[in-house]
CSV table of C-alpha atoms and ligand atoms in Angstrom, one decimal:
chain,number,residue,atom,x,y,z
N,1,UNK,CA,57.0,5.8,3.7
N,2,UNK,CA,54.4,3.5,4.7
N,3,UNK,CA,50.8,5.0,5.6
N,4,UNK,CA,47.8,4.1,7.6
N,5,UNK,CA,44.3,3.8,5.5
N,6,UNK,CA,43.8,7.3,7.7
N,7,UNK,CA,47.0,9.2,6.9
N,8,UNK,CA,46.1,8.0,2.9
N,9,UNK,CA,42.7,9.5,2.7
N,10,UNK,CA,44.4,12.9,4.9
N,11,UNK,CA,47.4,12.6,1.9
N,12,UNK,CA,44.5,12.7,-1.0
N,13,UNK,CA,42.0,15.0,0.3
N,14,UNK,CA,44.8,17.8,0.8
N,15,UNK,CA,46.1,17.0,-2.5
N,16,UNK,CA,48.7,15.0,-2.1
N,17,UNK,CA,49.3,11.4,-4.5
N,18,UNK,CA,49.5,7.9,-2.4
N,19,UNK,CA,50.6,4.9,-3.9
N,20,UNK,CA,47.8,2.3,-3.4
N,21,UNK,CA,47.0,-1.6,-3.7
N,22,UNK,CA,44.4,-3.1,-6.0
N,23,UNK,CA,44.5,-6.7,-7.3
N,24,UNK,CA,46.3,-5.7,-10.5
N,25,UNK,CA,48.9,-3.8,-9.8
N,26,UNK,CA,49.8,-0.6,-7.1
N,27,UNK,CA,48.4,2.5,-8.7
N,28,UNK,CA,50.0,6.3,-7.7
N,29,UNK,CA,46.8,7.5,-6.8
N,30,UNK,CA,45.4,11.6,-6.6
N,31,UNK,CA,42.3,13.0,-6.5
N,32,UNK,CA,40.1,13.7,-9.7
N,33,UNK,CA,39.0,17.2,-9.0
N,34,UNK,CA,42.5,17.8,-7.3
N,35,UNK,CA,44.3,19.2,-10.9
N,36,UNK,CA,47.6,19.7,-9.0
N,37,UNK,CA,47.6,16.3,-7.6
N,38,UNK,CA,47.2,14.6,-10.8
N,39,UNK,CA,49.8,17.0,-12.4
N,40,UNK,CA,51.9,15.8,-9.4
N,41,UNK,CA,51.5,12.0,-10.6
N,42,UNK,CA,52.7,12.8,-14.2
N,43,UNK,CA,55.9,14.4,-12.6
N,44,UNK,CA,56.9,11.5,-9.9
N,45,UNK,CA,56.4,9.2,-12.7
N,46,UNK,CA,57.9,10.8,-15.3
N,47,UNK,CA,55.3,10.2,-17.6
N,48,UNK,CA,54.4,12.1,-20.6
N,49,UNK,CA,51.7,14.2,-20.3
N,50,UNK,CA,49.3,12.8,-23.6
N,51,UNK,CA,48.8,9.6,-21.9
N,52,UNK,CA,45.6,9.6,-19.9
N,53,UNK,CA,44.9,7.9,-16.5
N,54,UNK,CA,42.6,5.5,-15.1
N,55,UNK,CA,39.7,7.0,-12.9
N,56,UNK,CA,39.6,4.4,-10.2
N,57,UNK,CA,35.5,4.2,-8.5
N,58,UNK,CA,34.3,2.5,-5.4
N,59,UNK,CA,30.3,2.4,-6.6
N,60,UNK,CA,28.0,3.0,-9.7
N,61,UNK,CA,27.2,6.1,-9.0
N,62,UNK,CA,30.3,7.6,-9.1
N,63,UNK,CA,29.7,6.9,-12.8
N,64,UNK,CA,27.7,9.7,-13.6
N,65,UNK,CA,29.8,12.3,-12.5
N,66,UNK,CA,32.8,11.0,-14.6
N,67,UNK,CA,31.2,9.6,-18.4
N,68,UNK,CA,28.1,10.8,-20.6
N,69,UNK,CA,26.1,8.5,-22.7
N,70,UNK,CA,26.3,5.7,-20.8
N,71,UNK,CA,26.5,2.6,-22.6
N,72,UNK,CA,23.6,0.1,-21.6
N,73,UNK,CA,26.6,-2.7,-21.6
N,74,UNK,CA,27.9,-0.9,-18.8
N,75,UNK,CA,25.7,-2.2,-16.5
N,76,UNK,CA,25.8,-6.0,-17.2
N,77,UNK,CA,29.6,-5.7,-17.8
N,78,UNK,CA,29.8,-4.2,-13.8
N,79,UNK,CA,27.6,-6.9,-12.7
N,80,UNK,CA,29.7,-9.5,-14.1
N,81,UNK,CA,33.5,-8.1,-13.9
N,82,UNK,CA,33.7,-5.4,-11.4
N,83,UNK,CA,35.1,-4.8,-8.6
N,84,UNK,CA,37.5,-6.6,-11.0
N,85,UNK,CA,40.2,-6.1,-13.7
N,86,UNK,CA,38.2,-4.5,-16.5
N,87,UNK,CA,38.5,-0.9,-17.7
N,88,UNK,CA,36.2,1.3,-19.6
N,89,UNK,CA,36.7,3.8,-21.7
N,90,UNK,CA,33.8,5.8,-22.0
N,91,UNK,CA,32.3,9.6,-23.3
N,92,UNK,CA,33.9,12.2,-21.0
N,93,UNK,CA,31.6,14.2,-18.7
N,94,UNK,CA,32.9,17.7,-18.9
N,95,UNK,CA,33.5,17.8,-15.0
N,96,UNK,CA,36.6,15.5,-15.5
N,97,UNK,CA,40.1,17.8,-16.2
N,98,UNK,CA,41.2,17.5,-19.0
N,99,UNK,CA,45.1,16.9,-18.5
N,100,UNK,CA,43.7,13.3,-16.6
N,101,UNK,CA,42.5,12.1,-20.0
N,102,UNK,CA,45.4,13.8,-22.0
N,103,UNK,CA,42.6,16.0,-24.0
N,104,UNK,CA,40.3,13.0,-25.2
N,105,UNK,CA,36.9,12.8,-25.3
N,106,UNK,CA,37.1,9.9,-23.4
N,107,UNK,CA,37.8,8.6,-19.5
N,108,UNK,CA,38.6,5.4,-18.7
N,109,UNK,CA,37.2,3.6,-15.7
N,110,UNK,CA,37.8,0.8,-13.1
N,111,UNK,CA,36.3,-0.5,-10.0
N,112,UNK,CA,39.6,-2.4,-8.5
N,113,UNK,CA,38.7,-5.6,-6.3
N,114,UNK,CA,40.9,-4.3,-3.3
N,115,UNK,CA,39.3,-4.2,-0.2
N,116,UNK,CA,41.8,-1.3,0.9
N,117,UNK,CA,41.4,0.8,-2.2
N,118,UNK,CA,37.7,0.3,-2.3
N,119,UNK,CA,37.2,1.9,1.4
N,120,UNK,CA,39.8,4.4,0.3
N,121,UNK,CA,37.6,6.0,-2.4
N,122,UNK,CA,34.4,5.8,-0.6
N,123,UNK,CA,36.0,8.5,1.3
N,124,UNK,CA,37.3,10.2,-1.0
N,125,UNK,CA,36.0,9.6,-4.3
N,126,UNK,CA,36.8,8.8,-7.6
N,127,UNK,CA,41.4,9.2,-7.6
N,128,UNK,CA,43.2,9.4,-10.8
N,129,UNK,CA,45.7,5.9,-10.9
N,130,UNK,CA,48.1,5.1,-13.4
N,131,UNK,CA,50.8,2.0,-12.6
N,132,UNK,CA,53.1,3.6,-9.5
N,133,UNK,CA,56.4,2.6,-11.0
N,134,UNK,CA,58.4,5.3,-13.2
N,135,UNK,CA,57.1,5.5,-16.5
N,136,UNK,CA,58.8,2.9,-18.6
N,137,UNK,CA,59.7,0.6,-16.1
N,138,UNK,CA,57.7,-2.6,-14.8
N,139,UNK,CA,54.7,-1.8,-13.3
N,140,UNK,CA,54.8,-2.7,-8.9
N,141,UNK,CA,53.2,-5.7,-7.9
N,142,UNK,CA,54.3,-5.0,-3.8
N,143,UNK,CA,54.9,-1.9,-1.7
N,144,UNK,CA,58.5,-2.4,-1.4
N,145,UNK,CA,58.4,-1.8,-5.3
N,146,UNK,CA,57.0,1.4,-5.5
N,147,UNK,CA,59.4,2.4,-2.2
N,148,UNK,CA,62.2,1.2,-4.9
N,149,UNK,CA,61.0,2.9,-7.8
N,150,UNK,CA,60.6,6.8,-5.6
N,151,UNK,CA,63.3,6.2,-2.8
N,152,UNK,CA,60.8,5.7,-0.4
N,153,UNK,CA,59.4,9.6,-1.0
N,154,UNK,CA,56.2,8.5,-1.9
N,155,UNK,CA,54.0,7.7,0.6
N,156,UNK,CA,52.2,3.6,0.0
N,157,UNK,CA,49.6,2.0,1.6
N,158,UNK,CA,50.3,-1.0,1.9
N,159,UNK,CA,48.1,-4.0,1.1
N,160,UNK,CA,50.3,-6.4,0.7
N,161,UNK,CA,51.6,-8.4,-2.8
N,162,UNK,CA,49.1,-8.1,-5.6
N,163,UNK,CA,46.9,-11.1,-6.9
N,164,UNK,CA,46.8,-10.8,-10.5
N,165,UNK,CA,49.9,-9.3,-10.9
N,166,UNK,CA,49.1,-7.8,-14.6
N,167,UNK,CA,47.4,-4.5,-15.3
N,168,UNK,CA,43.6,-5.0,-16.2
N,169,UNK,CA,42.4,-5.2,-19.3
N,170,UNK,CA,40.9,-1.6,-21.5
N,171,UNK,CA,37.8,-2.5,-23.4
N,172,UNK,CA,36.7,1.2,-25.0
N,173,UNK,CA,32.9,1.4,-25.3
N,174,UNK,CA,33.1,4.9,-26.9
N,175,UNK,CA,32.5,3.3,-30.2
N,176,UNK,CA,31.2,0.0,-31.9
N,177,UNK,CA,33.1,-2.8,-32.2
N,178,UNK,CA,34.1,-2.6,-29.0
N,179,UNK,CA,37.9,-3.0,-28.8
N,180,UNK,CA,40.1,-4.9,-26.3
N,181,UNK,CA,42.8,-1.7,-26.0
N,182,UNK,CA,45.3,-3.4,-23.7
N,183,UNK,CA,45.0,-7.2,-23.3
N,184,UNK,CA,44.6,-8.2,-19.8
N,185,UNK,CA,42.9,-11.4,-17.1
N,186,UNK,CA,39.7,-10.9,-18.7
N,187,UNK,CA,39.4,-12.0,-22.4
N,188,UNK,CA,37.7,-11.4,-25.3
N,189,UNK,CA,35.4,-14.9,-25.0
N,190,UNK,CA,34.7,-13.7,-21.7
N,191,UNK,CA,33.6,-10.3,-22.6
N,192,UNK,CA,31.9,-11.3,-26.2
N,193,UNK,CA,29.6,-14.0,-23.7
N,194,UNK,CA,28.6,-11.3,-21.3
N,195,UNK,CA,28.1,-8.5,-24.3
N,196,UNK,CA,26.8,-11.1,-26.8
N,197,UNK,CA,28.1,-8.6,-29.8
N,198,UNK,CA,31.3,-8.6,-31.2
N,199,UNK,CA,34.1,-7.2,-29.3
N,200,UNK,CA,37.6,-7.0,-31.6
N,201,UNK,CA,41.0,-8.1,-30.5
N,202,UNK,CA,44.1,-6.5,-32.4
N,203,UNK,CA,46.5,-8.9,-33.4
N,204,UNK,CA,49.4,-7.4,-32.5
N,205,UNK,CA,48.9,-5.5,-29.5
N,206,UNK,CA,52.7,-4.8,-29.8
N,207,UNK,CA,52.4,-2.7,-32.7
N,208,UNK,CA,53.0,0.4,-31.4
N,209,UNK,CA,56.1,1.4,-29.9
N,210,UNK,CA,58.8,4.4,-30.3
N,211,UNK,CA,60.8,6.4,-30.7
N,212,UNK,CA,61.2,6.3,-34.6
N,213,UNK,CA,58.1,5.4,-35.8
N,214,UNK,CA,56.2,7.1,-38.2
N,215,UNK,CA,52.6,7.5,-39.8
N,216,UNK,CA,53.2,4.6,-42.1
N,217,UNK,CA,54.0,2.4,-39.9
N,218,UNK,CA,50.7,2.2,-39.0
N,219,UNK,CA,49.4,2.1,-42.9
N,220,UNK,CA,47.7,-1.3,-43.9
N,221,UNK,CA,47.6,-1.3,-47.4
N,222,UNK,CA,46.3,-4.5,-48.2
N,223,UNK,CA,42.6,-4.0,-47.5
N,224,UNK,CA,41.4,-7.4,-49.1
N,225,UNK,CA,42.8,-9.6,-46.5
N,226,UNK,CA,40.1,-9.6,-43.6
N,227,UNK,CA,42.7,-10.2,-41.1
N,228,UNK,CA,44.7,-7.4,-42.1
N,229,UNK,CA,41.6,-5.1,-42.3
N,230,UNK,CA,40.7,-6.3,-38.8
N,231,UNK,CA,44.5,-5.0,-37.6
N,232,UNK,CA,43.9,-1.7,-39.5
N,233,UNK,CA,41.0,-1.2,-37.2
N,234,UNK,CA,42.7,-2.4,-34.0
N,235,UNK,CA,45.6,0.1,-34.5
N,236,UNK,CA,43.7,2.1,-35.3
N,237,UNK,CA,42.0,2.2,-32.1
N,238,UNK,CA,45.1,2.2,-30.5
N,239,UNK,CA,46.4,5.3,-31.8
N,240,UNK,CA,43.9,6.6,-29.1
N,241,UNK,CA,45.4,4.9,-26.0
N,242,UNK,CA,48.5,6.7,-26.2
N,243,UNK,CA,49.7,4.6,-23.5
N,244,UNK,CA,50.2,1.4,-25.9
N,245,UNK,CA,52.7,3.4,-27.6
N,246,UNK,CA,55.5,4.0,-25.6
N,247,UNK,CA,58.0,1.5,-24.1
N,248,UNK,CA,56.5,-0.7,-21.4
N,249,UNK,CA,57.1,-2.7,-18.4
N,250,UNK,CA,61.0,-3.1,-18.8
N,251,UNK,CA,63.7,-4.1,-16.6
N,252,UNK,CA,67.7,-2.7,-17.4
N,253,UNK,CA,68.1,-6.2,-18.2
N,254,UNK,CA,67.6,-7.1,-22.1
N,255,UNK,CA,64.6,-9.3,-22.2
N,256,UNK,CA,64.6,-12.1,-25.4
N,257,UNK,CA,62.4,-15.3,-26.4
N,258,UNK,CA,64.4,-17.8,-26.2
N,259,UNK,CA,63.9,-21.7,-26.6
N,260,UNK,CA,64.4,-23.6,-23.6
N,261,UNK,CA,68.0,-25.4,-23.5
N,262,UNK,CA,69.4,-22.5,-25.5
N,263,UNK,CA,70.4,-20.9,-22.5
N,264,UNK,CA,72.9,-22.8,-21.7
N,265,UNK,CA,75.3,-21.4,-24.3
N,266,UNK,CA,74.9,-17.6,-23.2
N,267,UNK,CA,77.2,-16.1,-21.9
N,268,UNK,CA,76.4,-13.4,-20.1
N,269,UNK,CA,74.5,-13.3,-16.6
N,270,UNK,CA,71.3,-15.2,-17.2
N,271,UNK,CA,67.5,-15.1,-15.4
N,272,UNK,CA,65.7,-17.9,-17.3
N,273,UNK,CA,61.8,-18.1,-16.8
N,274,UNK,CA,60.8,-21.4,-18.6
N,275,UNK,CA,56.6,-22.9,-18.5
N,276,UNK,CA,56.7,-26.6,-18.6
N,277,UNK,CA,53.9,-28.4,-19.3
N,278,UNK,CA,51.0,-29.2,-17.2
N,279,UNK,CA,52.3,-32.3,-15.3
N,280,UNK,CA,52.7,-30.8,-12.1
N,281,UNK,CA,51.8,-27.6,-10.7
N,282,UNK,CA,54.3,-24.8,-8.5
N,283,UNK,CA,57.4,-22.8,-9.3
N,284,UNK,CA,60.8,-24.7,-9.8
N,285,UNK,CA,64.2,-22.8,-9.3
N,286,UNK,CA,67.3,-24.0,-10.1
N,287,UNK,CA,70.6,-22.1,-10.5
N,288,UNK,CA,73.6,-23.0,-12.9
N,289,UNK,CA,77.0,-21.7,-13.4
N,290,UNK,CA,75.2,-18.7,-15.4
N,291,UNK,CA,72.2,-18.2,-13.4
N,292,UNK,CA,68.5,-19.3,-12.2
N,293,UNK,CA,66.4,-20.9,-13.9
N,294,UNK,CA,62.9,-20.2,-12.4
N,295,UNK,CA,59.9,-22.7,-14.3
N,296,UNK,CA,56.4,-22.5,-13.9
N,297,UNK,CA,54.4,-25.7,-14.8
N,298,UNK,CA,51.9,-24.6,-17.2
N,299,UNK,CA,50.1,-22.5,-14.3
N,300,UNK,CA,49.9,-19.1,-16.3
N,301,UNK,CA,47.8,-17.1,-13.1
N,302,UNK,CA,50.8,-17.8,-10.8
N,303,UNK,CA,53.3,-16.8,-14.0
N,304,UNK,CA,51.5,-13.2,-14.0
N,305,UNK,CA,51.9,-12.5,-10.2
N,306,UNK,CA,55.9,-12.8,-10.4
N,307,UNK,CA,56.6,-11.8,-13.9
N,308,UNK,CA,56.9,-7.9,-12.4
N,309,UNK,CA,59.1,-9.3,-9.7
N,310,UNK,CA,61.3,-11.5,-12.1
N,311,UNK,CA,61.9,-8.7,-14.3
N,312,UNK,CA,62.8,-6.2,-10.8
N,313,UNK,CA,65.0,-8.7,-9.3
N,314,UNK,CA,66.8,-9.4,-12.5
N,315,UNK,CA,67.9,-5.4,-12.0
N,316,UNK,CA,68.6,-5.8,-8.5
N,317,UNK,CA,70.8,-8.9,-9.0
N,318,UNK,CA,72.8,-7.4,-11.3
N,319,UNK,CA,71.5,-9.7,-14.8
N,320,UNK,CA,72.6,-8.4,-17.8
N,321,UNK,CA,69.5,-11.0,-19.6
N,322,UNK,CA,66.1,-12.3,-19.0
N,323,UNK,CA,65.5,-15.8,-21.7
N,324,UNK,CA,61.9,-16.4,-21.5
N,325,UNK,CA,60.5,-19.6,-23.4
N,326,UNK,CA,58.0,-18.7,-26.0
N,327,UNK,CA,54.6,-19.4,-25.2
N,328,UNK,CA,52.8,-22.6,-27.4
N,329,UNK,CA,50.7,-21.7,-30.0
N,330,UNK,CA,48.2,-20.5,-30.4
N,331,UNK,CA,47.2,-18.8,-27.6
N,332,UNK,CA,43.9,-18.8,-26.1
N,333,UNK,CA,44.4,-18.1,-22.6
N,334,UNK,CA,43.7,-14.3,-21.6
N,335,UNK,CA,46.3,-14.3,-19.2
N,336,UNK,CA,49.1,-16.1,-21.5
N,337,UNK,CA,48.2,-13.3,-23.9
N,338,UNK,CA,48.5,-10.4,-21.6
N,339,UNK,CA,51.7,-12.3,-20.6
N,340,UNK,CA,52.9,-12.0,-24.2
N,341,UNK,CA,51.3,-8.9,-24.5
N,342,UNK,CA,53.7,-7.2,-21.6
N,343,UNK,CA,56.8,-9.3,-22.5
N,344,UNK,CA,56.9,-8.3,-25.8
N,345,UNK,CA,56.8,-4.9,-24.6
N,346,UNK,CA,59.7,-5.1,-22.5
N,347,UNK,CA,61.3,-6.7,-25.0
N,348,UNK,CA,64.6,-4.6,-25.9
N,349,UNK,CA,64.6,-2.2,-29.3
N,350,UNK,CA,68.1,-0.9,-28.7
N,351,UNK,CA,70.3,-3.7,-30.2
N,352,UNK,CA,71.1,-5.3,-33.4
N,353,UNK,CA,71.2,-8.3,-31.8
N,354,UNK,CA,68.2,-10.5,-33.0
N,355,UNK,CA,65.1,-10.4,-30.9
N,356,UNK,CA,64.9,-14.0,-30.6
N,357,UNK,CA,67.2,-16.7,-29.9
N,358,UNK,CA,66.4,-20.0,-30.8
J,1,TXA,O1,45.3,-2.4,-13.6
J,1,TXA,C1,45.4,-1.2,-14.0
J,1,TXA,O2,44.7,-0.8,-14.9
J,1,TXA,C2,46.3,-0.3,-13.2
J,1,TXA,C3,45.8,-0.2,-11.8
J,1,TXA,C4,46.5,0.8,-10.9
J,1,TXA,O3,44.4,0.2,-11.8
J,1,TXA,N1,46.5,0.9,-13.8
J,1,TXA,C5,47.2,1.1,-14.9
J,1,TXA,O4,47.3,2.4,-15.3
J,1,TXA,O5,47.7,0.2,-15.6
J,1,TXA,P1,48.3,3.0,-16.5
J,1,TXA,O6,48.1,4.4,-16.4
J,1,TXA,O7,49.6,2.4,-16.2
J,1,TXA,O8,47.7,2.4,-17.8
J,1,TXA,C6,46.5,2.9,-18.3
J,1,TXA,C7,46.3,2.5,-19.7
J,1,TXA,C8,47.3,3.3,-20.6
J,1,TXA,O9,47.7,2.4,-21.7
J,1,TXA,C9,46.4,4.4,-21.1
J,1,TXA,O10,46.9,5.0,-22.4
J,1,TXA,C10,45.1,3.8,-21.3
J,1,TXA,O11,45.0,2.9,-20.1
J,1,TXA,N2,44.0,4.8,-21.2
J,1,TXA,C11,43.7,5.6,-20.2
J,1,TXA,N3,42.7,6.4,-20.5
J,1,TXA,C12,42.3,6.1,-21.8
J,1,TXA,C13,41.4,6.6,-22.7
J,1,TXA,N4,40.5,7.6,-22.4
J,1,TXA,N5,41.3,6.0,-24.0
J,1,TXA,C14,42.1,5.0,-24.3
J,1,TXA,N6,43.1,4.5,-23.5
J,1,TXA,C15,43.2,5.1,-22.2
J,2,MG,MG1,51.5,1.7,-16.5
């Protein structure tokens, strides 16, 4: 069901959770000192209860009621990236429940550039919002995909289709280097040029998945190689965003790397999404006896708005496979890497088939 601004802030201040826009993507949104309305989120979405949530602030001084210790890099960070697509993790004031940080010391934070969301929590203050899809699944980018993913029982405000189209990017603060948790529009040159410190970068964000993984996987053994060493760290920073370990952003369809004419000899039903180069710019789609072919020429901000709707209308139309060109390397655009970042991801685990096709 589709809500007025009004009938939202009515929904949140009596405990119930509203699916709301920001530029990113539509967060499932409850109150922070509402327990049952956060506990509520973790149900619709089926998500599992030890990974935290995004406290979601319309001004400063909401800050002080929600971290302690303050970094001072909070404040030129805000000044240069929020509202915007940046989230903090910082020390947990004590006021904060527990169950929205999943027992961590830390909360993170984000002032969302939405003009609807921003008027919502000046009325009601700081709300709890994690993605608004079910857990697992690609994260909405419009209302009509959070009416998909909950039947329509969850009630959306609607503001329309979202302009980055990726989730923002996690910088934690709680301890020096700073670390980039979750790769997102805003990268780590930006951040290091605003901080002027170092601010670390995991290699492979993708790291951390499943269902059979074990403490070793995360083991670095070889401490001479700096590169290495500089992994070690970054996992092990992950290993405290819970949320980077599970299964992300995934369609039913099986989504592979695959090189760009190799398509053609697959078999099954196909969604290709192909990034030409920079000659000209827009979205091309042709289909083929297997298919569409959708290509996006070299523009990487437009690739991120539709990526989420690629992936949810390769489920509706029935694909069985998503091809997606591999990205050139190396990669030096944030949004290319959070790109990467979310594809591989989605990438299916399930099959001996090899994840690649080339
Ligand atoms: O763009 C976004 O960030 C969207 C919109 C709605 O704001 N929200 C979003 O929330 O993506 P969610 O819950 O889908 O992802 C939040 C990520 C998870 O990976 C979670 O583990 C991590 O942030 N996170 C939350 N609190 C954390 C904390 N205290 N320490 C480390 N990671 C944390
Ligand atoms: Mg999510």
């Amino acid at each position: 069901m589709i809500v007025t601004l009004s009938q939202a802030v009515e929904q949140i201040l009596s405990g119930e959770p509203v699916a709301i826009p920001t530029e990113t993507v539509y967060g499932l949104a409850a109150s922070l000192f509402h327990p049952d309305a956060i506990q509520k989120t973790f149900r619709i979405k089926g998500r599992p209860a030890d990974n935290p949530l995004i406290v979601h602030i319309s001004d400063l001084q909401m800050l002080e009621h929600i971290a302690d210790n303050i970094p001072d890099e909070v404040a030129q960070l805000a000044r240069n990236f929020w509202p915007g697509a940046l989230t903090l993790v910082l020390p947990k004031n004590s006021k904060v429940p527990d169950h929205a940080t999943a027992g961590l010391d830390t909360v993170a934070v984000r002032m969302p550039a939405h003009p609807l969301a921003l008027q919502l929590i000046s009325v009601t203050g700081p709300l709890t919002a994690p993605s608004a899809n079910r857990s697992g699944k690609p994260s909405p980018t419009s209302a009509q995909h959070v009416l998909d993913d909950f039947k329509g029982l969850v009630p959306v405000l609607d503001g329309g289709i979202c302009s980055i189209g990726l989730e923002s990017t996690v910088l934690d603060l709680s301890q020096k280097p700073f670390t980039i948790l979750r790769p997102g529009m805003i990268g780590v040159a930006e951040l290091r040029q605003v901080l002027k410190c170092d601010v670390t970068m995991p290699h492979n964000h993708k790291v951390v998945r499943l269902a059979n993984e074990t403490e070793t996987d995360f083991e670095n053994k070889d401490e001479k190689d700096e590169k290495q060493k500089i992994d070690k760290h970054g996992i092990d920073k992950l290993r405290k965003s819970p949320g980077t370990r599970y299964k992300h952003y995934a369609p039913l369809a099986r989504v592979l790397w695959a090189s760009s004419e190799s398509y053609r000899t697959h078999h099954s039903r196909v969604l290709v999404i192909r990034h030409l180069a920079q000659t000209k710019f827009g979205t091309e789609i042709h289909t083929y006896d297997q298919g569409h072919v959708y290509s996006f020429h070299g523009d990487y901000e437009q690739f991120a708005t539709q990526l989420y709707e690629l992936f949810r209308r390769a489920d509706r139309e029935g694909y069985q496979t998503i091809l997606i060109e591999p990205f050139p390397e190396p990669i030096t655009n944030p949004v290319c890497l959070a790109l990467k970042n979310r594809i591989e991801h989605a990438i299916s685990q399930d099959s001996n088939l090899p994840e690649t096709l080339s």
